[in-house]
PDB file of C-alpha atoms in Angstrom:
ATOM      1  CA  MET A  21      -3.987 191.990 179.877  1.00 95.00           C
ATOM      2  CA  LYS A  22      -1.420 190.441 181.611  1.00 98.00           C
ATOM      3  CA  ASN A  23      -1.664 187.548 183.862  1.00 98.00           C
ATOM      4  CA  ILE A  24       0.720 187.875 186.486  1.00 98.00           C
ATOM      5  CA  VAL A  25       0.760 184.639 188.692  1.00 98.00           C
ATOM      6  CA  VAL A  26       2.455 184.948 192.227  1.00 98.00           C
ATOM      7  CA  LEU A  27       4.118 182.399 194.759  1.00 98.00           C
ATOM      8  CA  ILE A  28       4.280 183.015 197.692  1.00 98.00           C
ATOM      9  CA  SER A  29       5.509 179.742 201.414  1.00 98.00           C
ATOM     10  CA  GLY A  30       4.896 182.806 204.007  1.00 97.00           C
ATOM     11  CA  ARG A  31       2.584 186.098 203.895  1.00 95.00           C
ATOM     12  CA  GLY A  32       3.564 187.980 200.828  1.00 96.00           C
ATOM     13  CA  SER A  33       4.190 190.972 201.322  1.00 98.00           C
ATOM     14  CA  ASN A  34       5.243 191.972 198.366  1.00 98.00           C
ATOM     15  CA  MET A  35       2.922 190.719 197.212  1.00 98.00           C
ATOM     16  CA  GLU A  36       0.566 192.334 199.171  1.00 98.00           C
ATOM     17  CA  ALA A  37       2.297 195.609 198.258  1.00 98.00           C
ATOM     18  CA  ILE A  38       2.071 194.157 193.620  1.00 98.00           C
ATOM     19  CA  VAL A  39      -1.408 193.141 194.358  1.00 98.00           C
ATOM     20  CA  GLN A  40      -2.626 197.216 195.823  1.00 98.00           C
ATOM     21  CA  ALA A  41      -0.721 198.540 193.343  1.00 98.00           C
ATOM     22  CA  CYS A  42      -2.031 196.581 190.417  1.00 98.00           C
ATOM     23  CA  ALA A  43      -5.472 197.857 191.620  1.00 97.00           C
ATOM     24  CA  THR A  44      -4.895 201.420 193.081  1.00 98.00           C
ATOM     25  CA  GLU A  45      -1.969 201.845 189.505  1.00 98.00           C
ATOM     26  CA  GLY A  46      -5.015 200.735 186.989  1.00 97.00           C
ATOM     27  CA  TRP A  47      -2.076 198.088 185.253  1.00 98.00           C
ATOM     28  CA  ASN A  48      -2.916 196.627 182.283  1.00 98.00           C
ATOM     29  CA  ALA A  49      -3.037 192.818 184.684  1.00 98.00           C
ATOM     30  CA  ARG A  50      -4.876 191.198 186.680  1.00 98.00           C
ATOM     31  CA  ILE A  51      -3.312 189.256 189.031  1.00 98.00           C
ATOM     32  CA  ALA A  52      -4.512 185.721 188.389  1.00 98.00           C
ATOM     33  CA  ALA A  53      -3.360 183.664 190.899  1.00 98.00           C
ATOM     34  CA  VAL A  54      -1.322 183.216 194.468  1.00 98.00           C
ATOM     35  CA  VAL A  55       0.230 179.493 194.258  1.00 98.00           C
ATOM     36  CA  SER A  56       2.152 178.595 198.081  1.00 98.00           C
ATOM     37  CA  ASN A  57       3.419 175.648 198.659  1.00 98.00           C
ATOM     38  CA  GLN A  58       2.634 175.966 201.716  1.00 97.00           C
ATOM     39  CA  THR A  59      -1.130 175.537 203.351  1.00 95.00           C
ATOM     40  CA  ASP A  60      -0.887 177.458 205.940  1.00 96.00           C
ATOM     41  CA  ALA A  61       0.810 180.641 204.397  1.00 97.00           C
ATOM     42  CA  ALA A  62      -0.969 183.550 205.668  1.00 97.00           C
ATOM     43  CA  GLY A  63      -1.094 184.641 201.943  1.00 98.00           C
ATOM     44  CA  LEU A  64      -3.053 183.092 201.545  1.00 98.00           C
ATOM     45  CA  ASP A  65      -5.855 184.706 203.398  1.00 97.00           C
ATOM     46  CA  PHE A  66      -5.173 187.886 202.145  1.00 98.00           C
ATOM     47  CA  ALA A  67      -5.331 186.989 198.610  1.00 98.00           C
ATOM     48  CA  ARG A  68      -8.957 185.176 198.903  1.00 98.00           C
ATOM     49  CA  ALA A  69     -10.559 187.851 200.620  1.00 97.00           C
ATOM     50  CA  ARG A  70      -9.831 190.861 197.846  1.00 97.00           C
ATOM     51  CA  GLY A  71     -11.583 187.211 195.573  1.00 98.00           C
ATOM     52  CA  ILE A  72      -8.235 186.010 193.839  1.00 98.00           C
ATOM     53  CA  ALA A  73      -7.830 182.687 192.552  1.00 98.00           C
ATOM     54  CA  THR A  74      -5.066 180.795 194.896  1.00 98.00           C
ATOM     55  CA  ALA A  75      -3.446 176.959 195.086  1.00 98.00           C
ATOM     56  CA  VAL A  76      -1.704 175.149 196.858  1.00 98.00           C
ATOM     57  CA  VAL A  77       1.282 172.951 195.488  1.00 98.00           C
ATOM     58  CA  ASP A  78       2.163 171.162 199.371  1.00 96.00           C
ATOM     59  CA  HIS A  79       5.944 170.406 198.561  1.00 95.00           C
ATOM     60  CA  ARG A  80       5.621 167.463 201.000  1.00 94.00           C
ATOM     61  CA  ALA A  81       3.965 165.664 199.427  1.00 94.00           C
ATOM     62  CA  HIS A  82       6.236 165.231 196.854  1.00 95.00           C
ATOM     63  CA  PRO A  83       9.149 162.490 197.002  1.00 95.00           C
ATOM     64  CA  SER A  84      11.823 164.730 194.686  1.00 95.00           C
ATOM     65  CA  ARG A  85      12.280 168.552 193.835  1.00 94.00           C
ATOM     66  CA  GLU A  86      11.438 167.302 190.058  1.00 97.00           C
ATOM     67  CA  ALA A  87       7.981 165.637 191.077  1.00 97.00           C
ATOM     68  CA  PHE A  88       7.470 168.738 193.377  1.00 97.00           C
ATOM     69  CA  ASP A  89       8.231 171.576 189.862  1.00 97.00           C
ATOM     70  CA  ALA A  90       6.259 168.910 187.403  1.00 97.00           C
ATOM     71  CA  ALA A  91       3.103 169.808 190.006  1.00 98.00           C
ATOM     72  CA  LEU A  92       4.064 173.669 190.935  1.00 98.00           C
ATOM     73  CA  ARG A  93       4.070 174.141 186.580  1.00 98.00           C
ATOM     74  CA  GLU A  94       0.756 172.719 186.349  1.00 98.00           C
ATOM     75  CA  ALA A  95      -0.573 174.283 189.305  1.00 98.00           C
ATOM     76  CA  ILE A  96       0.823 177.999 187.892  1.00 98.00           C
ATOM     77  CA  ASP A  97       0.089 177.409 183.817  1.00 98.00           C
ATOM     78  CA  ALA A  98      -3.963 175.756 184.642  1.00 98.00           C
ATOM     79  CA  PHE A  99      -4.343 180.505 185.152  1.00 98.00           C
ATOM     80  CA  ALA A 100      -1.995 181.108 181.300  1.00 98.00           C
ATOM     81  CA  PRO A 101       0.773 183.191 182.761  1.00 98.00           C
ATOM     82  CA  ASP A 102       2.172 186.247 181.508  1.00 98.00           C
ATOM     83  CA  LEU A 103       4.797 186.769 184.003  1.00 98.00           C
ATOM     84  CA  LEU A 104       5.138 184.689 187.693  1.00 98.00           C
ATOM     85  CA  VAL A 105       6.494 186.269 190.635  1.00 98.00           C
ATOM     86  CA  LEU A 106       8.455 184.833 193.874  1.00 98.00           C
ATOM     87  CA  ALA A 107       7.577 186.952 196.717  1.00 98.00           C
ATOM     88  CA  GLY A 108       8.694 185.102 199.699  1.00 95.00           C
ATOM     89  CA  PHE A 109       8.989 182.010 197.807  1.00 97.00           C
ATOM     90  CA  MET A 110      11.340 179.310 199.719  1.00 94.00           C
ATOM     91  CA  ARG A 111      11.663 177.311 197.720  1.00 94.00           C
ATOM     92  CA  ILE A 112      15.102 176.283 195.148  1.00 93.00           C
ATOM     93  CA  LEU A 113      13.583 175.247 191.443  1.00 96.00           C
ATOM     94  CA  THR A 114      14.659 173.197 189.160  1.00 97.00           C
ATOM     95  CA  PRO A 115      16.585 174.337 185.237  1.00 97.00           C
ATOM     96  CA  GLY A 116      13.237 172.782 183.467  1.00 97.00           C
ATOM     97  CA  PHE A 117      11.562 174.534 185.869  1.00 98.00           C
ATOM     98  CA  VAL A 118      13.033 177.672 185.279  1.00 97.00           C
ATOM     99  CA  ALA A 119      14.007 176.829 181.614  1.00 97.00           C
ATOM    100  CA  HIS A 120       9.382 176.479 180.885  1.00 98.00           C
ATOM    101  CA  TYR A 121       9.173 180.018 182.748  1.00 98.00           C
ATOM    102  CA  ALA A 122      12.624 181.696 181.326  1.00 96.00           C
ATOM    103  CA  GLY A 123      12.118 185.629 180.174  1.00 96.00           C
ATOM    104  CA  ARG A 124       8.971 185.652 182.694  1.00 97.00           C
ATOM    105  CA  MET A 125       9.773 184.684 186.117  1.00 98.00           C
ATOM    106  CA  VAL A 126      11.346 187.407 188.290  1.00 98.00           C
ATOM    107  CA  ASN A 127      12.661 187.263 191.636  1.00 98.00           C
ATOM    108  CA  VAL A 128      12.883 189.547 194.475  1.00 98.00           C
ATOM    109  CA  HIS A 129      16.398 189.479 197.161  1.00 98.00           C
ATOM    110  CA  PRO A 130      17.441 190.655 199.706  1.00 98.00           C
ATOM    111  CA  SER A 131      20.378 192.099 199.663  1.00 98.00           C
ATOM    112  CA  LEU A 132      22.734 194.170 196.658  1.00 98.00           C
ATOM    113  CA  LEU A 133      23.593 190.892 194.307  1.00 98.00           C
ATOM    114  CA  PRO A 134      25.785 189.273 193.446  1.00 97.00           C
ATOM    115  CA  ALA A 135      26.711 190.115 197.140  1.00 97.00           C
ATOM    116  CA  PHE A 136      25.077 188.234 199.897  1.00 98.00           C
ATOM    117  CA  THR A 137      23.646 184.859 197.307  1.00 96.00           C
ATOM    118  CA  GLY A 138      21.350 182.945 199.001  1.00 95.00           C
ATOM    119  CA  LEU A 139      20.114 182.705 203.111  1.00 94.00           C
ATOM    120  CA  GLN A 140      21.356 185.014 205.785  1.00 97.00           C
ATOM    121  CA  THR A 141      21.707 187.969 203.784  1.00 97.00           C
ATOM    122  CA  HIS A 142      21.194 191.105 206.153  1.00 98.00           C
ATOM    123  CA  ARG A 143      23.683 189.039 209.445  1.00 98.00           C
ATOM    124  CA  ARG A 144      26.699 188.562 206.527  1.00 98.00           C
ATOM    125  CA  ALA A 145      26.457 192.793 205.450  1.00 98.00           C
ATOM    126  CA  ILE A 146      26.443 193.136 209.217  1.00 98.00           C
ATOM    127  CA  GLU A 147      29.458 191.093 209.462  1.00 97.00           C
ATOM    128  CA  ALA A 148      31.199 192.855 205.969  1.00 97.00           C
ATOM    129  CA  GLY A 149      30.698 196.191 208.136  1.00 98.00           C
ATOM    130  CA  CYS A 150      29.473 196.837 204.763  1.00 98.00           C
ATOM    131  CA  LYS A 151      27.871 200.835 204.723  1.00 98.00           C
ATOM    132  CA  ALA A 152      25.385 200.396 202.141  1.00 98.00           C
ATOM    133  CA  ALA A 153      23.042 197.196 201.972  1.00 98.00           C
ATOM    134  CA  GLY A 154      19.124 196.721 199.644  1.00 98.00           C
ATOM    135  CA  ALA A 155      17.581 193.998 197.579  1.00 98.00           C
ATOM    136  CA  THR A 156      17.357 193.112 194.277  1.00 98.00           C
ATOM    137  CA  VAL A 157      14.246 192.459 190.860  1.00 98.00           C
ATOM    138  CA  HIS A 158      16.680 189.671 188.825  1.00 98.00           C
ATOM    139  CA  PHE A 159      14.902 187.355 186.362  1.00 98.00           C
ATOM    140  CA  VAL A 160      15.731 183.889 187.696  1.00 98.00           C
ATOM    141  CA  THR A 161      17.676 181.388 185.662  1.00 96.00           C
ATOM    142  CA  ALA A 162      19.798 178.023 186.927  1.00 93.00           C
ATOM    143  CA  GLU A 163      21.832 179.656 188.924  1.00 93.00           C
ATOM    144  CA  LEU A 164      20.690 180.853 192.080  1.00 90.00           C
ATOM    145  CA  ASP A 165      20.137 184.841 192.910  1.00 93.00           C
ATOM    146  CA  HIS A 166      22.395 185.423 189.630  1.00 92.00           C
ATOM    147  CA  GLY A 167      19.475 186.513 186.479  1.00 96.00           C
ATOM    148  CA  PRO A 168      19.987 190.068 185.012  1.00 98.00           C
ATOM    149  CA  ILE A 169      18.902 192.326 187.480  1.00 98.00           C
ATOM    150  CA  ILE A 170      16.229 195.172 186.320  1.00 98.00           C
ATOM    151  CA  ALA A 171      16.413 196.738 189.848  1.00 98.00           C
ATOM    152  CA  GLN A 172      17.761 198.035 192.890  1.00 98.00           C
ATOM    153  CA  ALA A 173      17.051 199.403 196.227  1.00 98.00           C
ATOM    154  CA  VAL A 174      19.805 201.368 198.617  1.00 98.00           C
ATOM    155  CA  VAL A 175      18.910 201.921 201.937  1.00 98.00           C
ATOM    156  CA  PRO A 176      22.627 202.594 204.819  1.00 98.00           C
ATOM    157  CA  VAL A 177      23.327 199.883 207.772  1.00 98.00           C
ATOM    158  CA  LEU A 178      22.980 202.412 210.962  1.00 97.00           C
ATOM    159  CA  PRO A 179      26.167 201.878 214.139  1.00 96.00           C
ATOM    160  CA  GLY A 180      24.012 199.498 216.657  1.00 96.00           C
ATOM    161  CA  ASP A 181      21.840 197.248 213.766  1.00 97.00           C
ATOM    162  CA  THR A 182      20.799 194.220 213.643  1.00 97.00           C
ATOM    163  CA  GLU A 183      19.645 191.303 211.778  1.00 97.00           C
ATOM    164  CA  GLU A 184      15.758 191.990 212.742  1.00 98.00           C
ATOM    165  CA  THR A 185      16.461 195.947 211.559  1.00 98.00           C
ATOM    166  CA  LEU A 186      18.396 195.735 209.123  1.00 98.00           C
ATOM    167  CA  ALA A 187      15.565 193.470 207.308  1.00 98.00           C
ATOM    168  CA  ALA A 188      12.791 195.682 208.194  1.00 98.00           C
ATOM    169  CA  ARG A 189      14.337 198.559 206.297  1.00 98.00           C
ATOM    170  CA  VAL A 190      15.403 196.942 203.275  1.00 98.00           C
ATOM    171  CA  LEU A 191      11.566 195.163 203.271  1.00 98.00           C
ATOM    172  CA  ALA A 192      10.519 198.124 203.852  1.00 98.00           C
ATOM    173  CA  ARG A 193      12.053 199.676 199.884  1.00 98.00           C
ATOM    174  CA  GLU A 194      11.177 196.050 198.370  1.00 98.00           C
ATOM    175  CA  HIS A 195       7.305 197.053 198.650  1.00 98.00           C
ATOM    176  CA  VAL A 196       8.438 199.933 196.961  1.00 98.00           C
ATOM    177  CA  LEU A 197      10.850 198.183 193.813  1.00 98.00           C
ATOM    178  CA  TYR A 198       9.237 195.678 193.155  1.00 98.00           C
ATOM    179  CA  PRO A 199       5.662 196.615 192.531  1.00 98.00           C
ATOM    180  CA  ARG A 200       7.527 199.080 190.091  1.00 98.00           C
ATOM    181  CA  ALA A 201       9.556 196.428 188.168  1.00 98.00           C
ATOM    182  CA  VAL A 202       6.449 194.421 187.472  1.00 98.00           C
ATOM    183  CA  ARG A 203       4.945 197.081 186.286  1.00 98.00           C
ATOM    184  CA  TRP A 204       7.264 198.121 184.143  1.00 98.00           C
ATOM    185  CA  LEU A 205       7.065 194.657 182.895  1.00 98.00           C
ATOM    186  CA  VAL A 206       4.070 194.374 182.073  1.00 98.00           C
ATOM    187  CA  ASP A 207       4.342 197.457 180.114  1.00 98.00           C
ATOM    188  CA  GLY A 208       6.487 196.110 178.525  1.00 97.00           C
ATOM    189  CA  LEU A 209       9.524 198.405 179.353  1.00 98.00           C
ATOM    190  CA  LEU A 210      12.827 196.207 180.170  1.00 98.00           C
ATOM    191  CA  ARG A 211      14.946 194.205 176.792  1.00 97.00           C
ATOM    192  CA  VAL A 212      17.308 191.995 178.093  1.00 96.00           C
ATOM    193  CA  GLU A 213      21.274 192.747 176.681  1.00 95.00           C
ATOM    194  CA  GLY A 214      23.307 189.578 177.283  1.00 91.00           C
ATOM    195  CA  GLN A 215      23.232 190.525 181.915  1.00 92.00           C
ATOM    196  CA  SER A 216      21.951 193.898 181.468  1.00 96.00           C
ATOM    197  CA  VAL A 217      18.583 195.049 181.928  1.00 98.00           C
ATOM    198  CA  ARG A 218      17.646 198.009 179.690  1.00 97.00           C
ATOM    199  CA  HIS A 219      14.252 200.555 180.220  1.00 97.00           C
ATOM    200  CA  LEU A 220      13.390 202.031 177.333  1.00 97.00           C
ATOM    201  CA  ARG A 221      12.423 204.510 178.751  1.00 97.00           C
ATOM    202  CA  GLY A 222      15.081 205.936 180.749  1.00 96.00           C
ATOM    203  CA  GLU A 223      14.175 205.155 184.359  1.00 95.00           C
ATOM    204  CA  PRO A 224      15.844 204.983 186.169  1.00 96.00           C
ATOM    205  CA  GLN A 225      16.499 201.285 188.096  1.00 98.00           C
ATOM    206  CA  LEU A 226      17.874 202.683 191.790  1.00 97.00           C
ATOM    207  CA  LEU A 227      16.208 203.829 194.367  1.00 96.00           C
ATOM    208  CA  VAL A 228      17.993 205.259 197.438  1.00 90.00           C
TER     209      VAL A 228
END
């Protein structure tokens, strides 16, 4: 059985979706821990209520990004992770940290990468006149929001959309897309070929 560690900074709604899918679908995995950089992250309460181990590594208690990442890595490795899942974890990670978890760390980003990396994705999509937006699950690499793409979900950008309405539509699809992609990883169904990710059983990697 594989150990999954989830990193959050707030509510962790994608973490909730993954925890629930793991339980209801009977994955050959367990959520070994939920780790946050925020002591008051609401997702920690959700995890504790379900008997999942939690840990907090407060980035403000460390003098540098490297020192924080070293402490974070120590906390994570205590749970022997096979897979590290970023679910609304709002910290940029150092190259050394990323290299330590290469090939087993994934993230979900609220845009159709490679478009709109970074923050304020929904506002930027609306301002650019996009007719579609979405979310991307990808492997994490040292370059922010540029790792090999595992799966994407597409939603329409509707007339009159605001950042909030578009964000809500995208987030609802993330809650379907992210658990599906994590289960593929648990089941060993993905192969990275250069910058592309192939599903070994040919399941659709685009959710529309």
